[in-house]
Amino acid sequence: FSWESPSNIALVKYWGKNSDQTPKNPSISFTLSDCKTTTSVIFKRIDKNSKVVDFDLIFEGKKNVSFRPKIENFFSKIQVYCPYLLDYQLTISSTNSFPHSSGIASSASSMSALSLCIMSFEKNLTSIDNDFFFKKASFISRIGSGSACRSIYGGVNFWGNHQEIKNSSDLYSVELQQDISPKFNNYRDVILLIDEKEKEVSSSVGHELMNNNPFSKVRFAIANDNIINLMRILKSGDLIDFCELVESEALMLHSLMMSSNPSYILMKPETLTVIKRIQDFRKKTDIPVCFTLDAGANVHVLFPDKFSSEVMAFIKKHLSSLCKKGKFISDSIGLGPKQI
Ligand code: PMV
């Protein structure tokens, strides 16, 4: 079974989790389209009575040992929900369209692609409907990497329990289909690759540090308010309010890293220069372009498609020189994973 699954970019961030991999606050994201992982899994029946899932991992055509512990851990946690996996030997082959561990959520696309392959296999074994298929794909993706559960559907995704969102859950994400202004159709995300190296502090460590962060309580309360604010903005299509909220979420995420103990900084000097130039450009032109950040130095530049020519000219002239080898990735809000 083969699936192509995209990464996603959070607008209201998930930062801090419980021991059962549920989030401390709800989050909302755009699903991307071109930043994706393609994964194929071959399932071969085995007779031995195995207690752990037996698998081989091939990444970009080569046997991979560095990702193995993460996948081992994933299988050990999901085998209770997918016990049939113990009767098979899995050969997992993956390729990424973008650099992994660079702050582009490669764990989101890779864990969702793998989960969808597992669900295709489960669908082959038992009859399950589409709703259950995607819900469980999101549920097991979350166990691999929290943000991965938001990569199962296209468009705008919501993860976390919230009284105002029907069917919302801490256990899987739901796609927000209603009350989204057409102004967000084809929204663009250009990812400026400021640092392609692996992150110095992983997201798992970052989440863990939130347990003792002195601002965590305030952060979770603000995140819940921002969820309500963002829902209102998504409905009204007020793009200037959108820019302000999204940027404040990005800066708050990094301020939480800086106020953790031990504290750390994932932004680079170029990240700050880019941020300042984007804000100045917005002020000067009134074009609703804004930035957001993941847990890394790279900058996501978000803007409506209709301003593409002006913003792309600005990126090429004023921002690309701040990227590693001038590199950036042009992406946009997408339709979600695809079986291939
Ligand atoms: O899914 P994780 O555990 O890698 O956490 C990712 C958290 C952020 O990307 C920083 C924010 C988010 O909501 O995606």
Coordinates of N, CA and C in Angstrom, one line a residue, residues 117-333:
C117 N -1.0 3.9 5.3 CA -0.7 2.6 4.7 C -1.2 1.5 5.6
I118 N -1.0 1.7 7.0 CA -1.4 0.6 7.9 C -3.0 0.5 7.8
M119 N -3.6 1.7 7.7 CA -5.1 1.6 7.7 C -5.6 1.0 6.4
S120 N -4.9 1.2 5.3 CA -5.3 0.5 4.0 C -5.2 -1.0 4.2
F121 N -4.1 -1.4 4.9 CA -4.0 -2.8 5.2 C -5.1 -3.3 6.0
E122 N -5.4 -2.6 7.1 CA -6.5 -3.0 8.0 C -7.9 -3.0 7.2
K123 N -8.0 -2.1 6.3 CA -9.3 -2.1 5.5 C -9.4 -3.3 4.6
N124 N -8.2 -3.8 4.2 CA -8.2 -5.1 3.4 C -8.5 -6.3 4.2
L125 N -8.3 -6.2 5.6 CA -8.5 -7.3 6.5 C -10.0 -7.4 6.9
T126 N -10.5 -6.2 7.2 CA -11.9 -6.1 7.8 C -12.6 -5.0 7.1
S127 N -14.0 -5.0 7.2 CA -14.7 -4.0 6.5 C -14.8 -2.8 7.4
I128 N -14.3 -1.6 7.0 CA -14.4 -0.4 7.8 C -14.9 0.7 6.8
D129 N -15.7 1.7 7.4 CA -16.1 2.7 6.5 C -15.1 3.8 6.4
N130 N -15.3 4.7 5.5 CA -14.3 5.8 5.3 C -14.1 6.7 6.5
D131 N -15.2 7.0 7.2 CA -15.1 7.8 8.4 C -14.2 7.2 9.4
F132 N -14.4 5.9 9.7 CA -13.5 5.2 10.7 C -12.1 5.1 10.2
F133 N -11.9 4.9 8.9 CA -10.6 4.8 8.2 C -9.8 6.0 8.6
F134 N -10.3 7.2 8.3 CA -9.5 8.4 8.4 C -9.4 8.8 9.9
K135 N -10.4 8.5 10.7 CA -10.4 8.9 12.1 C -9.3 8.0 12.8
K136 N -9.3 6.8 12.5 CA -8.2 5.9 13.1 C -6.8 6.2 12.5
A137 N -6.8 6.6 11.2 CA -5.5 7.0 10.7 C -4.9 8.2 11.5
S138 N -5.8 9.2 11.8 CA -5.4 10.3 12.5 C -5.1 10.0 14.0
F139 N -5.9 9.1 14.5 CA -5.6 8.6 15.9 C -4.2 7.9 16.1
I140 N -3.9 7.0 15.1 CA -2.6 6.4 15.3 C -1.4 7.3 14.9
S141 N -1.7 8.2 13.9 CA -0.6 9.2 13.5 C -0.2 10.0 14.7
R142 N -1.3 10.4 15.5 CA -1.0 11.2 16.7 C -0.1 10.6 17.7
I143 N -0.2 9.2 17.7 CA 0.7 8.5 18.7 C 2.1 8.6 18.2
G144 N 2.3 8.6 16.8 CA 3.7 8.7 16.3 C 4.2 10.1 16.5
S145 N 3.4 11.1 16.2 CA 3.8 12.5 16.4 C 2.5 13.3 16.4
G146 N 2.4 14.1 17.5 CA 1.1 14.8 17.7 C 0.6 15.5 16.5
S147 N 1.5 16.4 15.9 CA 1.0 17.2 14.8 C 0.6 16.4 13.6
A148 N 1.1 15.1 13.5 CA 0.8 14.3 12.3 C -0.7 14.0 12.2
C149 N -1.4 14.0 13.3 CA -2.9 13.8 13.2 C -3.6 14.8 12.4
R150 N -3.0 16.0 12.3 CA -3.6 17.1 11.5 C -3.3 17.0 10.0
S151 N -2.5 15.9 9.6 CA -2.1 15.8 8.2 C -3.0 14.8 7.4
I152 N -4.1 14.3 8.0 CA -4.9 13.3 7.4 C -5.9 13.9 6.4
Y153 N -6.3 15.1 6.7 CA -7.3 15.7 5.8 C -6.7 17.0 5.2
G154 N -7.3 17.5 4.1 CA -6.8 18.7 3.5 C -7.4 19.9 4.2
G155 N -7.0 21.1 3.7 CA -7.6 22.3 4.1 C -7.2 22.8 5.5
V156 N -8.2 23.1 6.3 CA -7.9 23.6 7.7 C -8.3 22.5 8.7
N157 N -7.4 22.2 9.6 CA -7.6 21.1 10.5 C -7.5 21.6 12.0
F158 N -8.3 20.9 12.8 CA -8.5 21.2 14.2 C -8.2 20.0 15.0
W159 N -7.3 20.1 16.0 CA -7.0 19.0 16.9 C -7.1 19.5 18.3
G160 N -7.9 18.7 19.1 CA -8.0 19.0 20.5 C -9.5 19.2 20.9
N161 N -9.8 18.9 22.1 CA -11.1 19.0 22.6 C -11.5 20.5 22.8
H162 N -12.6 20.9 22.2 CA -13.0 22.3 22.4 C -14.6 22.4 22.3
Q163 N -15.2 23.0 23.4 CA -16.6 22.9 23.4 C -17.3 23.5 22.2
E164 N -16.6 24.5 21.6 CA -17.3 25.2 20.4 C -17.2 24.4 19.1
I165 N -16.3 23.4 19.1 CA -16.1 22.6 17.8 C -16.8 21.3 17.9
K166 N -17.8 21.1 17.1 CA -18.5 19.8 17.1 C -17.5 18.7 16.8
N167 N -17.6 17.5 17.4 CA -16.8 16.3 17.1 C -15.3 16.5 17.4
S168 N -14.9 17.6 18.0 CA -13.5 17.8 18.2 C -13.0 16.8 19.3
S169 N -11.8 16.4 19.3 CA -11.2 15.5 20.2 C -9.7 15.7 20.4
D170 N -9.3 15.3 21.6 CA -7.9 15.2 21.9 C -7.2 14.1 21.1
L171 N -8.0 13.1 20.7 CA -7.4 11.9 20.2 C -7.2 11.9 18.7
Y172 N -7.9 12.7 17.9 CA -7.7 12.8 16.5 C -8.1 14.2 16.0
S173 N -7.8 14.5 14.8 CA -8.1 15.8 14.3 C -9.4 15.8 13.4
V174 N -10.0 16.9 13.2 CA -11.2 17.0 12.3 C -10.9 18.1 11.3
E175 N -11.5 18.0 10.1 CA -11.3 19.1 9.2 C -12.4 20.1 9.4
L176 N -12.0 21.4 9.4 CA -12.9 22.5 9.5 C -13.4 22.8 8.1
Q177 N -14.7 22.5 7.8 CA -15.1 22.7 6.4 C -16.1 23.9 6.3
Q178 N -16.8 24.2 7.5 CA -17.7 25.3 7.4 C -17.1 26.5 8.0
D179 N -17.7 27.7 7.6 CA -17.3 28.9 8.2 C -15.8 29.3 7.9
I180 N -15.3 28.9 6.7 CA -14.0 29.3 6.3 C -14.2 30.2 5.1
S181 N -13.7 31.5 5.2 CA -13.9 32.4 4.1 C -13.2 32.0 2.9
P182 N -13.7 32.2 1.7 CA -13.0 31.9 0.5 C -11.7 32.6 0.3
K183 N -11.5 33.6 1.1 CA -10.2 34.3 1.1 C -9.0 33.4 1.4
F184 N -9.3 32.2 2.1 CA -8.3 31.3 2.5 C -8.1 30.2 1.4
N185 N -8.9 30.2 0.3 CA -8.7 29.2 -0.7 C -7.3 29.5 -1.4
N186 N -6.6 28.4 -1.7 CA -5.3 28.5 -2.3 C -4.3 29.3 -1.6
Y187 N -4.5 29.5 -0.3 CA -3.5 30.3 0.5 C -2.1 29.8 0.3
R188 N -1.1 30.6 0.2 CA 0.2 30.2 -0.1 C 1.1 30.2 1.1
D189 N 2.1 29.2 1.1 CA 3.1 29.1 2.2 C 4.4 29.0 1.5
V190 N 5.3 30.0 1.6 CA 6.6 29.8 1.0 C 7.6 29.6 2.2
I191 N 8.3 28.5 2.2 CA 9.1 28.2 3.4 C 10.6 28.6 3.1
L192 N 11.0 29.5 3.8 CA 12.4 30.0 3.6 C 13.4 29.1 4.4
L193 N 14.3 28.4 3.7 CA 15.1 27.4 4.4 C 16.4 28.2 4.9
I194 N 16.3 28.6 6.1 CA 17.3 29.4 6.8 C 18.4 28.5 7.4
D195 N 17.9 27.3 7.9 CA 18.8 26.3 8.4 C 18.3 24.9 8.1
E196 N 19.1 24.2 7.4 CA 18.6 22.8 7.0 C 19.2 21.8 7.9
K197 N 19.9 22.2 8.9 CA 20.5 21.1 9.8 C 19.4 20.6 10.7
E198 N 19.7 19.4 11.3 CA 18.7 18.9 12.3 C 18.6 19.8 13.5
K199 N 17.4 19.9 14.0 CA 17.2 20.8 15.2 C 18.1 20.4 16.4
E200 N 18.5 21.5 17.1 CA 19.4 21.2 18.2 C 18.6 20.6 19.4
V201 N 17.4 21.0 19.5 CA 16.5 20.4 20.6 C 15.2 19.9 19.9
S202 N 14.9 18.6 20.1 CA 13.8 18.0 19.4 C 12.5 18.5 20.0
S203 N 11.4 18.3 19.2 CA 10.1 18.8 19.7 C 9.7 18.0 21.0
S204 N 10.1 16.7 21.0 CA 9.7 15.9 22.2 C 10.3 16.5 23.5
V205 N 11.5 17.0 23.4 CA 12.2 17.6 24.5 C 11.5 18.9 24.8
G206 N 11.1 19.7 23.8 CA 10.4 21.0 23.9 C 9.1 20.8 24.6
H207 N 8.3 19.8 24.2 CA 7.0 19.6 24.9 C 7.2 19.3 26.3
E208 N 8.2 18.4 26.6 CA 8.5 18.0 28.0 C 8.8 19.2 28.9
L209 N 9.6 20.1 28.3 CA 10.0 21.3 29.1 C 8.9 22.2 29.4
M210 N 7.8 22.1 28.7 CA 6.6 22.9 29.0 C 6.0 22.5 30.4
N211 N 6.3 21.3 30.9 CA 5.7 20.8 32.1 C 6.2 21.7 33.3
N212 N 7.4 22.3 33.2 CA 7.9 23.1 34.2 C 8.1 24.6 33.8
N213 N 7.6 24.9 32.6 CA 7.7 26.3 32.2 C 6.8 27.2 33.0
P214 N 7.4 28.3 33.6 CA 6.6 29.2 34.5 C 5.4 29.8 33.8
F215 N 5.5 29.9 32.4 CA 4.4 30.6 31.7 C 3.3 29.6 31.2
S216 N 3.5 28.3 31.5 CA 2.7 27.3 30.7 C 1.2 27.5 31.0
K217 N 0.8 27.8 32.2 CA -0.7 28.0 32.5 C -1.3 29.1 31.6
V218 N -0.5 30.2 31.6 CA -1.0 31.4 30.9 C -1.0 31.1 29.4
R219 N 0.0 30.4 28.9 CA 0.1 30.0 27.5 C -1.2 29.1 27.1
F220 N -1.5 28.1 27.9 CA -2.6 27.3 27.5 C -3.9 28.1 27.5
A221 N -4.1 29.0 28.4 CA -5.3 29.9 28.4 C -5.3 30.8 27.2
I222 N -4.1 31.4 26.8 CA -4.1 32.2 25.6 C -4.4 31.4 24.4
A223 N -3.8 30.2 24.3 CA -4.0 29.3 23.1 C -5.5 29.1 22.9
N224 N -6.2 28.8 24.0 CA -7.7 28.6 23.9 C -8.4 29.8 23.4
D225 N -8.0 31.0 23.9 CA -8.6 32.2 23.4 C -8.3 32.4 21.9
N226 N -7.0 32.1 21.6 CA -6.6 32.3 20.2 C -7.4 31.4 19.2
I227 N -7.8 30.2 19.8 CA -8.6 29.3 19.0 C -9.9 30.0 18.6
I228 N -10.5 30.6 19.6 CA -11.8 31.3 19.3 C -11.6 32.4 18.4
N229 N -10.5 33.2 18.6 CA -10.2 34.4 17.8 C -10.0 33.9 16.3
L230 N -9.2 32.9 16.2 CA -8.8 32.4 14.8 C -10.1 31.9 14.1
M231 N -10.9 31.2 14.8 CA -12.2 30.7 14.2 C -13.0 31.9 13.7
R232 N -13.0 33.0 14.5 CA -13.8 34.1 14.0 C -13.1 34.7 12.8
I233 N -11.8 34.8 12.8 CA -11.1 35.4 11.6 C -11.2 34.5 10.4
L234 N -11.2 33.2 10.6 CA -11.3 32.3 9.4 C -12.7 32.5 8.8
K235 N -13.7 32.8 9.6 CA -15.0 33.0 9.1 C -15.2 34.4 8.4
S236 N -14.6 35.4 9.1 CA -14.8 36.7 8.5 C -13.8 37.0 7.4
G237 N -12.7 36.3 7.4 CA -11.7 36.6 6.3 C -11.0 37.9 6.5
D238 N -10.9 38.4 7.8 CA -10.1 39.6 8.1 C -8.6 39.2 8.1
L239 N -8.0 39.5 7.0 CA -6.6 39.0 6.8 C -5.6 39.8 7.7
I240 N -5.9 41.0 8.0 CA -4.9 41.7 8.9 C -4.9 41.1 10.3
D241 N -6.1 40.9 10.8 CA -6.2 40.2 12.1 C -5.6 38.8 12.0
F242 N -5.7 38.1 10.9 CA -5.1 36.8 10.7 C -3.6 36.9 10.9
C243 N -3.0 37.9 10.2 CA -1.5 38.1 10.2 C -1.1 38.3 11.7
E244 N -1.8 39.2 12.4 CA -1.4 39.6 13.7 C -1.5 38.4 14.7
L245 N -2.6 37.6 14.6 CA -2.7 36.4 15.4 C -1.7 35.4 15.1
V246 N -1.5 35.1 13.9 CA -0.6 34.0 13.5 C 0.9 34.4 13.9
E247 N 1.3 35.6 13.7 CA 2.6 36.0 14.1 C 2.8 36.0 15.6
S248 N 1.7 36.3 16.3 CA 1.9 36.3 17.8 C 2.0 34.9 18.3
E249 N 1.3 34.0 17.7 CA 1.4 32.5 18.0 C 2.8 32.0 17.8
A250 N 3.4 32.4 16.6 CA 4.8 31.9 16.3 C 5.8 32.5 17.3
L251 N 5.7 33.8 17.6 CA 6.6 34.3 18.5 C 6.5 33.8 19.9
M252 N 5.2 33.5 20.3 CA 5.0 32.9 21.6 C 5.6 31.5 21.8
L253 N 5.5 30.8 20.7 CA 6.1 29.4 20.7 C 7.6 29.5 21.0
H254 N 8.2 30.5 20.3 CA 9.7 30.6 20.5 C 10.0 31.2 21.9
S255 N 9.1 32.1 22.3 CA 9.4 32.7 23.7 C 9.2 31.6 24.8
L256 N 8.4 30.6 24.5 CA 8.3 29.5 25.5 C 9.6 28.7 25.5
M257 N 10.2 28.5 24.3 CA 11.5 27.8 24.3 C 12.5 28.6 25.1
M258 N 12.5 29.9 24.9 CA 13.5 30.8 25.5 C 13.3 30.8 27.0
S259 N 12.0 30.6 27.5 CA 11.8 30.7 28.9 C 11.7 29.3 29.6
S260 N 12.1 28.3 28.8 CA 12.2 26.9 29.4 C 13.4 26.8 30.2
N261 N 13.5 25.8 31.0 CA 14.7 25.5 31.8 C 15.2 24.1 31.6
P262 N 16.3 23.9 30.9 CA 17.2 24.9 30.3 C 16.5 25.6 29.1
S263 N 16.9 26.8 28.9 CA 16.3 27.6 27.8 C 17.1 27.3 26.5
Y264 N 16.5 27.6 25.4 CA 17.2 27.4 24.2 C 16.5 28.3 23.1
I265 N 17.3 28.5 22.0 CA 16.9 29.4 21.0 C 17.0 28.7 19.7
L266 N 16.0 28.5 18.9 CA 16.1 27.8 17.6 C 16.1 28.8 16.4
M267 N 15.8 30.0 16.7 CA 15.8 31.0 15.6 C 17.3 31.4 15.4
K268 N 17.6 31.8 14.1 CA 18.9 32.3 13.8 C 18.8 33.8 13.5
P269 N 20.0 34.5 13.5 CA 19.9 35.9 13.2 C 19.1 36.2 11.9
E270 N 19.2 35.3 10.9 CA 18.5 35.5 9.6 C 17.0 35.4 9.8
T271 N 16.6 34.6 10.8 CA 15.2 34.4 11.1 C 14.6 35.8 11.5
L272 N 15.3 36.5 12.4 CA 14.8 37.8 12.9 C 14.8 38.8 11.8
T273 N 15.9 38.8 11.0 CA 15.9 39.8 9.9 C 14.7 39.6 8.9
V274 N 14.5 38.3 8.6 CA 13.3 38.0 7.7 C 12.0 38.5 8.3
I275 N 11.8 38.2 9.6 CA 10.6 38.6 10.3 C 10.4 40.1 10.2
K276 N 11.4 40.9 10.5 CA 11.4 42.3 10.4 C 11.0 42.8 9.0
R277 N 11.7 42.2 8.0 CA 11.4 42.6 6.6 C 10.0 42.3 6.2
I278 N 9.4 41.2 6.7 CA 8.1 40.9 6.3 C 7.1 41.9 6.9
Q279 N 7.3 42.2 8.2 CA 6.4 43.1 8.9 C 6.5 44.5 8.2
D280 N 7.7 44.9 7.9 CA 7.9 46.3 7.2 C 7.2 46.3 5.9
F281 N 7.3 45.2 5.1 CA 6.7 45.1 3.8 C 5.2 45.1 3.9
R282 N 4.7 44.5 4.9 CA 3.2 44.5 5.2 C 2.7 45.9 5.5
K283 N 3.5 46.6 6.3 CA 3.1 48.0 6.7 C 3.2 48.9 5.5
K284 N 4.2 48.7 4.7 CA 4.4 49.6 3.5 C 3.4 49.4 2.4
T285 N 3.0 48.1 2.2 CA 2.2 47.8 1.0 C 0.7 47.5 1.3
D286 N 0.5 47.3 2.6 CA -0.9 46.8 3.0 C -1.2 45.4 2.5
I287 N -0.3 44.7 2.0 CA -0.5 43.3 1.5 C -0.5 42.4 2.7
P288 N -1.6 41.6 2.9 CA -1.6 40.8 4.1 C -0.7 39.6 4.1
V289 N 0.5 39.8 4.1 CA 1.5 38.7 4.2 C 2.1 38.6 5.6
C290 N 2.2 37.4 6.1 CA 2.7 37.3 7.5 C 3.6 36.1 7.6
F291 N 4.3 35.9 8.7 CA 5.2 34.8 8.9 C 4.6 33.9 10.0
T292 N 5.0 32.6 9.9 CA 4.9 31.8 11.1 C 6.1 30.9 11.2
L293 N 6.3 30.3 12.4 CA 7.5 29.5 12.6 C 7.1 28.2 13.2
D294 N 7.8 27.1 12.9 CA 7.6 25.8 13.5 C 8.7 25.7 14.6
A295 N 9.0 24.5 15.0 CA 10.1 24.4 16.0 C 11.4 24.4 15.3
G296 N 11.8 25.5 14.7 CA 13.1 25.6 13.9 C 13.3 27.0 13.5
A297 N 14.4 27.2 12.7 CA 14.8 28.5 12.3 C 14.1 29.0 11.0
N298 N 13.5 28.0 10.3 CA 12.9 28.4 9.0 C 11.7 29.2 9.2
V299 N 11.4 30.0 8.1 CA 10.3 30.9 8.2 C 9.2 30.6 7.2
H300 N 8.0 30.4 7.6 CA 6.9 30.2 6.6 C 6.3 31.5 6.3
V301 N 6.2 31.9 5.1 CA 5.6 33.1 4.6 C 4.2 32.8 4.1
L302 N 3.2 33.3 4.7 CA 1.8 33.0 4.4 C 1.1 34.2 3.7
F303 N 0.4 34.0 2.6 CA -0.3 35.1 1.9 C -1.3 34.6 1.0
P304 N -2.3 35.4 0.6 CA -3.3 34.9 -0.3 C -2.7 34.8 -1.7
D305 N -3.2 33.9 -2.5 CA -2.7 33.6 -3.8 C -2.7 34.8 -4.7
K306 N -3.7 35.7 -4.5 CA -3.9 36.8 -5.4 C -2.7 37.8 -5.3
F307 N -1.9 37.8 -4.2 CA -0.8 38.7 -4.1 C 0.5 38.0 -4.5
S308 N 0.4 36.8 -5.1 CA 1.6 36.0 -5.4 C 2.7 36.8 -6.1
S309 N 2.3 37.5 -7.2 CA 3.4 38.2 -8.0 C 4.2 39.2 -7.1
E310 N 3.5 40.0 -6.4 CA 4.1 41.0 -5.5 C 5.0 40.4 -4.4
V311 N 4.4 39.3 -3.8 CA 5.1 38.7 -2.6 C 6.3 37.9 -3.1
M312 N 6.1 37.2 -4.2 CA 7.3 36.4 -4.7 C 8.4 37.3 -5.2
A313 N 8.1 38.5 -5.7 CA 9.1 39.4 -6.2 C 9.9 39.9 -4.9
F314 N 9.1 40.2 -3.8 CA 9.7 40.6 -2.6 C 10.6 39.5 -2.0
I315 N 10.1 38.3 -2.0 CA 10.9 37.2 -1.4 C 12.2 37.0 -2.2
K316 N 12.1 37.1 -3.5 CA 13.3 36.9 -4.3 C 14.3 38.0 -4.1
K317 N 13.8 39.2 -4.0 CA 14.7 40.4 -3.9 C 15.2 40.6 -2.5
H318 N 14.4 40.4 -1.4 CA 14.8 40.8 -0.1 C 14.9 39.7 0.9
L319 N 14.4 38.5 0.6 CA 14.5 37.4 1.6 C 15.4 36.2 1.2
S320 N 15.4 35.9 -0.1 CA 16.1 34.7 -0.5 C 17.6 34.7 -0.1
S321 N 18.2 35.9 -0.1 CA 19.6 36.0 0.1 C 19.9 35.6 1.6
L322 N 18.9 35.6 2.5 CA 19.0 35.2 3.9 C 18.9 33.7 4.1
C323 N 18.5 33.0 3.0 CA 18.3 31.6 3.1 C 19.6 30.8 2.8
K324 N 19.7 29.6 3.3 CA 20.9 28.8 2.9 C 20.9 28.5 1.4
K325 N 21.9 28.9 0.8 CA 22.1 28.8 -0.7 C 20.9 29.4 -1.4
G326 N 20.3 30.4 -0.8 CA 19.1 31.1 -1.5 C 17.9 30.3 -1.6
K327 N 17.8 29.1 -0.8 CA 16.7 28.2 -1.1 C 15.4 28.5 -0.3
F328 N 14.3 28.3 -1.1 CA 13.0 28.3 -0.4 C 12.1 27.4 -1.2
I329 N 11.0 26.9 -0.5 CA 10.1 26.0 -1.1 C 8.7 26.7 -1.2
S330 N 8.2 26.6 -2.4 CA 6.9 27.3 -2.6 C 5.8 26.2 -2.4
D331 N 4.9 26.5 -1.5 CA 3.8 25.5 -1.3 C 2.5 26.3 -1.1
S332 N 1.4 25.5 -0.9 CA 0.1 26.2 -0.7 C -0.7 25.2 0.1
I333 N -1.8 25.7 0.6 CA -2.8 24.9 1.3 C -3.3 23.8 0.3

